[in-house]
């Protein structure tokens, strides 16, 4: 992706429900959260 320019990369993420080539994105419904993870970097 380093060789793509900014506008080309933006096209990939216009619609969160559809991929750049028109396919519907996969999704999984959240049923029950059992773990909450915070990425704090280095402490």
PDB file of C-alpha atoms in Angstrom:
ATOM      1  CA  UNK A   1       0.000   0.000   0.000  1.00  0.00           C
ATOM      2  CA  UNK A   2       2.984   2.305   0.211  1.00  0.00           C
ATOM      3  CA  UNK A   3       2.871   2.803  -3.550  1.00  0.00           C
ATOM      4  CA  UNK A   4      -0.796   3.939  -3.492  1.00  0.00           C
ATOM      5  CA  UNK A   5      -1.505   7.630  -3.317  1.00  0.00           C
ATOM      6  CA  UNK A   6      -3.824   9.165  -0.731  1.00  0.00           C
ATOM      7  CA  UNK A   7      -6.868   9.415  -3.034  1.00  0.00           C
ATOM      8  CA  UNK A   8      -6.593   5.762  -4.074  1.00  0.00           C
ATOM      9  CA  UNK A   9      -6.454   4.716  -0.444  1.00  0.00           C
ATOM     10  CA  UNK A  10      -9.514   6.845   0.411  1.00  0.00           C
ATOM     11  CA  UNK A  11     -11.587   5.009  -2.215  1.00  0.00           C
ATOM     12  CA  UNK A  12     -11.056   1.776  -0.313  1.00  0.00           C
ATOM     13  CA  UNK A  13     -12.808   3.127   2.777  1.00  0.00           C
ATOM     14  CA  UNK A  14     -15.697   5.250   1.456  1.00  0.00           C
ATOM     15  CA  UNK A  15     -18.470   2.925   2.628  1.00  0.00           C
ATOM     16  CA  UNK A  16     -17.836   0.833   5.773  1.00  0.00           C
ATOM     17  CA  UNK A  17     -20.299  -1.834   4.551  1.00  0.00           C
ATOM     18  CA  UNK A  18     -18.870  -2.308   1.028  1.00  0.00           C
ATOM     19  CA  UNK A  19     -15.359  -3.182  -0.151  1.00  0.00           C
ATOM     20  CA  UNK A  20     -13.497  -1.278  -2.869  1.00  0.00           C
ATOM     21  CA  UNK A  21     -14.571  -3.825  -5.512  1.00  0.00           C
ATOM     22  CA  UNK A  22     -18.269  -3.700  -4.489  1.00  0.00           C
ATOM     23  CA  UNK A  23     -18.485  -6.800  -2.303  1.00  0.00           C
ATOM     24  CA  UNK A  24     -20.295  -6.601   1.013  1.00  0.00           C
ATOM     25  CA  UNK A  25     -17.946  -6.577   4.006  1.00  0.00           C
ATOM     26  CA  UNK A  26     -18.143  -9.427   6.463  1.00  0.00           C
ATOM     27  CA  UNK A  27     -19.488  -8.694   9.911  1.00  0.00           C
ATOM     28  CA  UNK A  28     -20.162 -10.603  13.093  1.00  0.00           C
ATOM     29  CA  UNK A  29     -22.762  -9.416  15.603  1.00  0.00           C
ATOM     30  CA  UNK A  30     -21.526  -8.785  19.126  1.00  0.00           C
ATOM     31  CA  UNK A  31     -23.436 -11.087  21.455  1.00  0.00           C
ATOM     32  CA  UNK A  32     -21.623 -10.780  24.748  1.00  0.00           C
ATOM     33  CA  UNK A  33     -18.394  -9.030  25.660  1.00  0.00           C
ATOM     34  CA  UNK A  34     -16.382 -11.126  28.080  1.00  0.00           C
ATOM     35  CA  UNK A  35     -13.004  -9.381  27.876  1.00  0.00           C
ATOM     36  CA  UNK A  36     -12.161  -5.707  27.628  1.00  0.00           C
ATOM     37  CA  UNK A  37      -8.637  -5.053  26.363  1.00  0.00           C
ATOM     38  CA  UNK A  38      -6.874  -1.695  26.502  1.00  0.00           C
ATOM     39  CA  UNK A  39      -3.735  -1.286  24.429  1.00  0.00           C
ATOM     40  CA  UNK A  40      -1.701   1.155  26.497  1.00  0.00           C
ATOM     41  CA  UNK A  41       1.549   0.840  24.580  1.00  0.00           C
ATOM     42  CA  UNK A  42       4.573   0.662  26.842  1.00  0.00           C
ATOM     43  CA  UNK A  43       4.201   1.462  30.505  1.00  0.00           C
TER      44      UNK A  43
END
